[in-house]
C-alpha cells in the first residue's frame, strides 16, 4: 500500500507543547461532554417542547432522531476529514458550528426550525468528536494516553448519567425564564471558553500532503449509516412499516457497495475513507465489535430505566435524574480505579461487562420485588453495581481499541470507534423497544416491561466480555 493509503503523521512543531498539556485534554473533553450530553439532555425536554411549540409526537421524536442520525452517519467521514485537513482545525470548525446550531435550537420559533438546528448540531458533533481521540492519541503517549482514554470514558458516562439530571433541573428551575431552551443555550458559553483555549493548548496533527477525501466512499458510508439508524429507531416507533424494511435493505446494499469501493480504492493506492489495514489487527477488530455489544447494553439501559421511573413510578424528570446519581457514583469510582492501570489486559477489561451484567440481574430482582410502588432505595445497590461495570469498561475498552491502531490512522480509527458507540447506543434503544413496549401491554406494567428488557441487555454484556477475552491483548501502551 502506498503512502497515500497509509499516510504518515505530520505534527506542526511550532504549535506542539513540550509536555502533555492538561489544558488540551480539558478542552477536547469539553467537546466530548457537550455532544454526548445533548443526546441525553433533550429526552427530558420533549414534553415541554411539544407544549411550547405546539408540536406533535412525531416532531418531538425527530428532535431526538435528527441529532442522532446526523451524528452517527457522519462520524467515519468526520474522522477521515480530520486525518486530511487537520484534527485541531476540524475540531474548531465543528465546535463553532455546534455553538451556532445550539443558538439556533435555543431560539427556534417552531418545531421545523428546531429539528433543522438539531440536524446541524449532529453534523457538527460528527465533525468534532472523532478528532478528540485522534488528538489524545497524538498528544499523549504511554501511561498519559491510557489515563486520558480513561478520562474520556468517564466523561462519556458522566454526560449520559447526568444528562437527564441537568436537563430536568434546567427545565424545573426555569433558568433565566428560558424553560427548555436553556438545555441548548447552555452549550454556548462552554464552546466559547473551549475555543478561546484550543489554539494555545492543542497541537495540530494531520496526514501527509497528497491524500484526498474519498467522496464516493464518504457518500456511501454516510448514506448507509443514516438509513440504518433511522430505519431501526423510527421504524420501531412506527410499528415497522414497509418503508423501514426498504431502508434496511437499501442500507445493506450501500454497505456492500462501500466495502467493495474501499477495497478497490486501497488496492489502487489511493487513500480510502477507512484503511482496511485497521481490520488486520485482531485486538482492533474484536475490540470494536466488543464496543458495539457493550453500547447496545449500556445506551438502551438509560432509555428503559427513564421510562420505568417517569411513567411507571410517576417521578419527575428531576426526580428520575436524581436516581441516576447511583449509576454515576459507581461509574466515577470505577473510572478512578481503572485509571491506575496503564496496560491493556483483556481479562481485567472483561470484568467490566460481567459486573454490568451482574448489576442488571440484581436490578431485575429488585424490580420484581418492589414493582412500581415499593421503596426506590431497593434500586440503589443494583444501580451502583451497574455503574461500576460501566466505569470498568468504557475507558479501558477505548484504550484497547485505539492502542491497536497505527498513529497515522488515529482519527479514522476514532471515527469507527465513535460510530460503534453512538450507532449501537441508538440501535440498542430500538432493540430494547421491541422487548419493552410489547411487555408493557395494555395494563402498563412498567416493572414487568423493564424486567423483560434487562434479559437481552445481559446477553449483550456477555457477548462483549467474550469478545474482549478473544483479543488476548497484553500489550503495554
XYZ file of C-alpha atoms in Angstrom:
477
model
C 0.000 0.000 0.000
C 1.355 3.413 -0.897
C 1.976 6.336 1.385
C -1.345 7.800 0.300
C -3.193 4.752 1.537
C -1.330 4.817 4.844
C -0.431 8.480 5.376
C 2.240 9.250 7.932
C 1.577 11.566 10.829
C 2.733 15.156 10.491
C 2.730 17.431 13.521
C 3.242 21.157 13.291
C 6.204 21.624 15.613
C 5.547 25.295 16.261
C 2.261 24.532 17.983
C 3.157 21.377 19.887
C 3.703 21.844 23.612
C 6.847 20.446 25.142
C 4.892 18.189 27.502
C 1.391 16.760 27.550
C -0.975 19.615 28.311
C -3.734 19.229 30.871
C -5.474 22.186 29.235
C -5.516 20.372 25.893
C -7.213 17.385 27.484
C -9.793 19.550 29.255
C -10.606 21.400 26.029
C -11.212 18.297 23.926
C -13.124 16.555 26.709
C -15.461 19.552 26.904
C -16.225 18.854 23.246
C -16.960 15.225 24.056
C -19.111 16.115 27.050
C -21.438 18.557 25.300
C -22.034 16.310 22.279
C -22.953 13.276 24.402
C -24.888 15.451 26.859
C -27.027 16.867 24.058
C -28.104 13.373 23.056
C -29.475 12.584 26.518
C -30.484 16.000 27.811
C -33.094 16.534 25.105
C -35.062 13.445 26.166
C -36.475 15.123 29.264
C -37.368 18.305 27.370
C -39.642 16.737 24.741
C -42.931 17.243 26.667
C -42.084 20.927 27.255
C -41.000 21.389 23.628
C -44.200 19.842 22.290
C -46.334 22.036 24.545
C -44.490 25.288 23.823
C -44.110 24.831 20.049
C -47.446 23.045 19.526
C -45.563 20.092 18.050
C -46.891 16.596 17.512
C -45.361 13.392 18.841
C -43.628 12.686 15.513
C -41.956 16.098 15.569
C -40.944 15.505 19.172
C -39.272 12.238 18.187
C -37.490 13.938 15.285
C -35.828 16.357 17.719
C -34.017 13.311 19.124
C -33.669 11.251 15.957
C -32.464 14.122 13.743
C -29.473 14.697 16.002
C -28.691 11.017 16.494
C -28.850 10.069 12.810
C -26.751 13.031 11.626
C -24.225 12.431 14.417
C -23.813 8.706 13.782
C -23.840 8.895 9.985
C -21.074 11.488 9.818
C -18.551 10.079 12.299
C -16.437 7.965 9.922
C -16.250 10.762 7.356
C -15.506 13.239 10.146
C -12.578 11.126 11.283
C -11.121 10.964 7.778
C -11.552 14.709 7.266
C -9.525 15.253 10.438
C -6.776 12.987 9.107
C -6.537 15.019 5.915
C -7.157 18.635 6.877
C -6.010 18.776 10.487
C -7.594 17.423 13.639
C -7.420 20.662 15.583
C -8.769 22.629 12.621
C -11.751 20.294 12.222
C -12.341 20.225 15.983
C -12.535 24.027 15.996
C -14.798 24.111 12.938
C -17.096 21.509 14.465
C -17.285 23.394 17.761
C -18.074 26.692 16.019
C -20.970 25.117 14.142
C -22.076 23.308 17.302
C -22.282 26.631 19.146
C -24.157 28.302 16.279
C -26.602 25.424 15.897
C -27.143 25.355 19.677
C -28.120 29.023 19.465
C -30.447 28.225 16.566
C -32.081 25.442 18.603
C -32.443 27.640 21.666
C -34.074 30.416 19.638
C -36.155 28.184 17.344
C -39.597 29.724 16.663
C -41.224 26.448 15.637
C -40.659 22.687 15.556
C -39.334 22.667 11.992
C -36.592 25.157 12.830
C -35.682 23.191 15.956
C -35.394 19.915 14.039
C -33.223 21.580 11.377
C -30.997 23.007 14.096
C -30.664 19.573 15.686
C -29.576 18.029 12.382
C -26.874 20.702 12.005
C -25.869 20.038 15.617
C -25.440 16.356 14.763
C -23.280 17.139 11.735
C -21.132 19.484 13.843
C -20.760 16.823 16.542
C -19.736 14.254 13.912
C -17.005 16.608 12.736
C -15.770 17.398 16.252
C -15.897 14.131 18.205
C -13.582 11.889 16.085
C -10.839 14.483 16.454
C -10.906 14.126 20.247
C -9.500 10.600 20.317
C -7.166 11.423 17.436
C -5.769 14.403 19.357
C -5.403 12.354 22.540
C -3.580 9.651 20.580
C -1.046 12.123 19.178
C -0.544 14.471 22.148
C -0.268 11.770 24.822
C 1.808 8.609 24.918
C 2.160 5.619 27.224
C 0.636 5.961 30.678
C -0.533 9.526 29.935
C -2.536 8.291 26.957
C -4.093 5.392 28.890
C -5.228 7.766 31.634
C -6.539 10.239 29.056
C -8.632 7.478 27.476
C -9.959 6.569 30.921
C -10.969 10.195 31.483
C -12.599 10.173 28.049
C -14.664 7.176 29.126
C -15.505 8.910 32.405
C -16.757 11.985 30.549
C -18.968 9.897 28.242
C -20.524 8.136 31.210
C -20.986 11.283 33.246
C -22.656 13.037 30.301
C -25.056 10.123 29.896
C -25.790 9.800 33.603
C -26.116 13.499 34.358
C -27.808 14.461 31.090
C -31.279 13.769 32.426
C -30.489 15.317 35.812
C -29.127 18.524 34.256
C -31.976 18.707 31.767
C -34.563 18.126 34.462
C -33.002 20.777 36.702
C -32.809 23.417 33.953
C -36.438 22.878 32.990
C -37.811 22.542 36.543
C -35.983 25.627 37.778
C -36.793 27.551 34.563
C -33.305 29.082 34.454
C -33.428 32.691 33.191
C -37.038 32.057 32.178
C -35.768 30.034 29.227
C -37.583 26.777 30.063
C -36.469 24.010 27.634
C -34.407 26.455 25.561
C -31.785 26.557 28.321
C -30.682 22.982 27.540
C -29.360 24.208 24.187
C -28.200 27.696 25.151
C -26.017 26.300 27.956
C -23.677 24.911 25.280
C -22.687 28.352 24.009
C -20.515 29.602 26.927
C -18.813 26.192 27.145
C -17.957 26.356 23.443
C -16.688 29.934 23.717
C -14.311 29.069 26.575
C -13.025 25.958 24.793
C -12.461 27.865 21.543
C -10.510 30.541 23.414
C -8.097 27.904 24.751
C -7.805 25.408 21.912
C -5.208 27.149 19.703
C -2.773 27.703 22.573
C -3.061 24.236 24.056
C -3.857 21.722 21.301
C -1.218 20.919 18.646
C -2.213 20.430 15.037
C -1.840 16.973 13.509
C -2.831 15.605 10.140
C -1.917 13.132 7.426
C 0.876 13.738 4.940
C 0.196 16.016 1.994
C -1.138 14.376 -1.151
C -4.066 12.431 0.263
C -7.592 13.416 -0.728
C -11.023 12.766 0.693
C -12.735 9.782 -0.915
C -16.020 11.497 -1.756
C -17.697 8.381 -3.168
C -16.777 6.333 -0.109
C -17.933 9.132 2.191
C -21.299 9.356 0.421
C -21.839 5.577 0.505
C -20.907 5.174 4.177
C -22.865 8.225 5.338
C -25.998 7.204 3.436
C -25.788 3.589 4.658
C -25.423 4.612 8.304
C -28.177 7.228 8.068
C -30.637 4.744 6.553
C -29.718 2.018 9.046
C -30.052 4.108 12.198
C -33.155 5.975 11.017
C -34.938 2.767 9.993
C -34.148 0.975 13.251
C -35.050 3.863 15.544
C -38.039 5.402 13.754
C -39.197 2.104 12.226
C -39.599 0.598 15.684
C -41.520 3.659 16.864
C -43.876 3.425 13.845
C -44.501 -0.319 14.142
C -42.115 -1.428 11.385
C -43.934 -0.143 8.277
C -42.855 -1.177 4.761
C -40.624 1.864 4.290
C -38.476 0.865 7.286
C -37.707 -2.520 5.704
C -36.944 -0.799 2.399
C -34.488 1.488 4.209
C -32.792 -1.501 5.862
C -32.461 -3.264 2.504
C -31.021 -0.124 0.912
C -28.582 0.247 3.827
C -27.356 -3.330 3.273
C -26.820 -2.691 -0.451
C -24.979 0.573 0.213
C -22.810 -1.080 2.882
C -21.759 -3.821 0.457
C -21.001 -1.185 -2.178
C -18.982 0.845 0.350
C -16.879 -2.180 1.376
C -16.147 -3.016 -2.251
C -15.279 0.597 -3.032
C -12.933 0.906 -0.038
C -11.080 -2.267 -1.037
C -10.708 -1.137 -4.653
C -9.556 2.322 -3.592
C -6.931 0.863 -1.250
C -5.725 -1.610 -3.905
C -5.323 1.263 -6.381
C -3.070 3.105 -3.934
C -5.495 5.938 -3.254
C -6.433 6.976 0.273
C -9.665 5.137 1.199
C -12.204 6.521 3.642
C -11.334 3.697 6.059
C -7.956 1.957 5.955
C -8.525 -1.813 5.500
C -5.257 -2.330 7.407
C -7.091 -1.408 10.609
C -9.098 -4.621 10.444
C -5.994 -6.788 10.128
C -5.386 -6.139 13.818
C -7.175 -8.774 15.904
C -7.418 -6.570 19.025
C -8.827 -3.687 16.964
C -11.478 -5.726 15.136
C -12.625 -7.716 18.157
C -12.371 -4.675 20.418
C -14.542 -2.691 18.006
C -17.125 -5.495 17.992
C -16.983 -5.645 21.806
C -17.564 -1.890 21.919
C -20.670 -2.305 19.787
C -22.057 -5.063 22.024
C -21.282 -3.054 25.165
C -23.040 0.083 23.904
C -26.047 -1.985 22.856
C -26.286 -2.924 26.531
C -25.466 0.473 28.032
C -27.184 3.042 25.800
C -30.555 1.317 25.856
C -30.432 0.918 29.645
C -30.718 4.658 30.262
C -33.733 4.752 27.948
C -35.772 1.973 29.574
C -34.835 2.955 33.132
C -36.061 6.506 32.486
C -39.369 5.127 31.163
C -39.796 2.979 34.274
C -39.005 5.825 36.670
C -41.011 8.590 34.989
C -44.037 6.709 33.674
C -44.082 3.624 35.888
C -43.323 5.340 39.192
C -44.617 8.790 38.228
C -41.354 10.570 39.056
C -40.497 13.979 37.620
C -37.606 14.433 35.209
C -35.553 15.906 38.053
C -36.524 13.091 40.413
C -35.619 10.351 37.956
C -32.362 12.134 37.203
C -31.553 12.002 40.910
C -31.922 8.205 40.868
C -29.348 8.099 38.072
C -26.822 9.511 40.553
C -26.426 5.967 41.910
C -25.156 4.883 38.487
C -22.927 7.957 38.354
C -21.373 7.214 41.737
C -20.413 3.694 40.725
C -19.196 4.880 37.345
C -16.961 7.559 38.846
C -15.453 5.218 41.454
C -14.678 2.511 38.903
C -13.210 5.000 36.428
C -10.848 6.345 39.088
C -9.854 2.782 39.982
C -9.252 1.708 36.381
C -7.122 4.801 35.707
C -4.421 3.225 37.940
C -3.731 0.645 35.239
C -1.926 1.717 32.085
C -1.593 -1.700 30.467
C -4.220 -3.336 28.280
C -5.205 -6.651 29.871
C -8.193 -8.391 28.320
C -9.189 -10.269 31.471
C -9.331 -7.091 33.528
C -11.379 -5.254 30.886
C -13.781 -8.201 30.514
C -14.597 -7.888 34.220
C -16.398 -4.643 33.339
C -19.256 -6.038 31.219
C -19.520 -9.002 33.610
C -20.029 -6.558 36.500
C -22.543 -4.607 34.418
C -24.471 -7.822 33.736
C -24.477 -8.568 37.476
C -25.918 -5.114 38.120
C -28.689 -5.745 35.601
C -29.525 -9.105 37.197
C -29.658 -7.527 40.669
C -31.819 -4.716 39.318
C -34.211 -7.224 37.763
C -34.577 -8.980 41.107
C -35.137 -5.669 42.889
C -37.744 -4.550 40.342
C -39.575 -7.866 40.685
C -39.695 -7.239 44.446
C -40.755 -3.568 44.556
C -42.742 -3.228 41.317
C -43.698 0.396 40.714
C -44.826 1.246 44.228
C -42.148 -0.061 46.596
C -39.213 1.815 48.076
C -36.894 3.185 45.393
C -33.953 2.600 47.769
C -34.056 -1.075 46.757
C -32.735 0.034 43.372
C -29.682 1.879 44.658
C -27.280 -1.059 45.143
C -28.018 -2.649 41.735
C -27.591 0.731 40.044
C -24.260 1.307 41.802
C -23.072 -2.136 40.635
C -24.186 -1.334 37.074
C -22.293 1.957 37.266
C -19.176 0.116 38.449
C -19.408 -2.139 35.394
C -19.708 0.829 33.057
C -16.758 2.597 34.657
C -14.583 -0.514 34.422
C -15.391 -0.887 30.733
C -15.732 2.380 28.827
C -12.261 3.923 29.209
C -10.174 0.713 29.207
C -12.063 -0.696 26.203
C -11.490 2.565 24.337
C -7.794 2.272 25.172
C -7.682 -1.333 23.928
C -9.200 -0.428 20.554
C -7.205 2.721 19.846
C -3.907 1.330 21.154
C -4.278 -1.349 18.471
C -4.415 1.202 15.629
C -1.385 2.789 13.981
C -0.974 6.515 14.770
C -1.410 7.519 11.111
C -4.942 6.115 11.220
C -5.799 7.673 14.594
C -8.760 9.797 13.514
C -10.128 7.126 11.171
C -9.966 4.573 13.988
C -11.638 7.130 16.241
C -14.404 7.594 13.674
C -15.037 3.850 13.562
C -14.995 3.613 17.354
C -17.344 6.565 17.795
C -19.666 5.099 15.164
C -19.766 1.807 17.066
C -20.508 3.707 20.280
C -23.169 6.114 19.044
C -24.682 3.836 16.407
C -25.035 0.850 18.710
C -26.427 3.021 21.500
C -29.165 4.177 19.098
C -29.740 0.674 17.726
C -29.841 -0.650 21.284
C -32.743 1.687 22.033
C -34.625 0.259 19.048
C -33.908 -3.318 20.168
C -34.899 -2.550 23.752
C -38.130 -1.030 22.493
C -39.076 -4.260 20.724
C -38.956 -6.003 24.123
C -40.176 -3.208 26.394
C -43.351 -1.986 24.704
C -44.916 -5.381 23.912
C -44.183 -6.473 27.511
C -45.811 -3.275 28.753
C -49.166 -4.499 27.459
C -52.488 -2.756 27.821
C -52.196 -2.577 31.607
C -48.987 -0.511 31.596
C -46.916 -2.886 33.735
C -43.650 -0.940 33.635
C -41.928 -3.151 36.203
C -42.563 -6.281 34.126
C -41.511 -4.482 30.936
C -38.194 -3.422 32.468
C -37.528 -6.926 33.796
C -38.139 -8.445 30.357
C -35.893 -5.881 28.646
C -32.974 -6.441 31.014
C -32.583 -10.040 29.744
C -31.220 -9.153 26.259
C -29.025 -6.473 27.830
C -27.378 -9.170 29.961
C -26.762 -11.177 26.776
C -25.093 -8.169 25.118
C -22.826 -7.814 28.169
C -21.833 -11.484 27.906
C -21.029 -11.090 24.206
C -18.879 -8.028 24.951
C -16.948 -9.901 27.662
C -16.263 -12.881 25.376
C -15.095 -10.655 22.519
C -12.716 -8.789 24.832
C -11.228 -12.065 26.072
C -10.689 -13.182 22.476
C -8.410 -10.209 21.832
C -5.850 -11.790 24.198
C -4.123 -8.418 24.428
C -1.313 -7.925 26.928
C 0.377 -5.027 25.200
C 1.797 -2.079 27.099
C 0.669 1.289 25.852
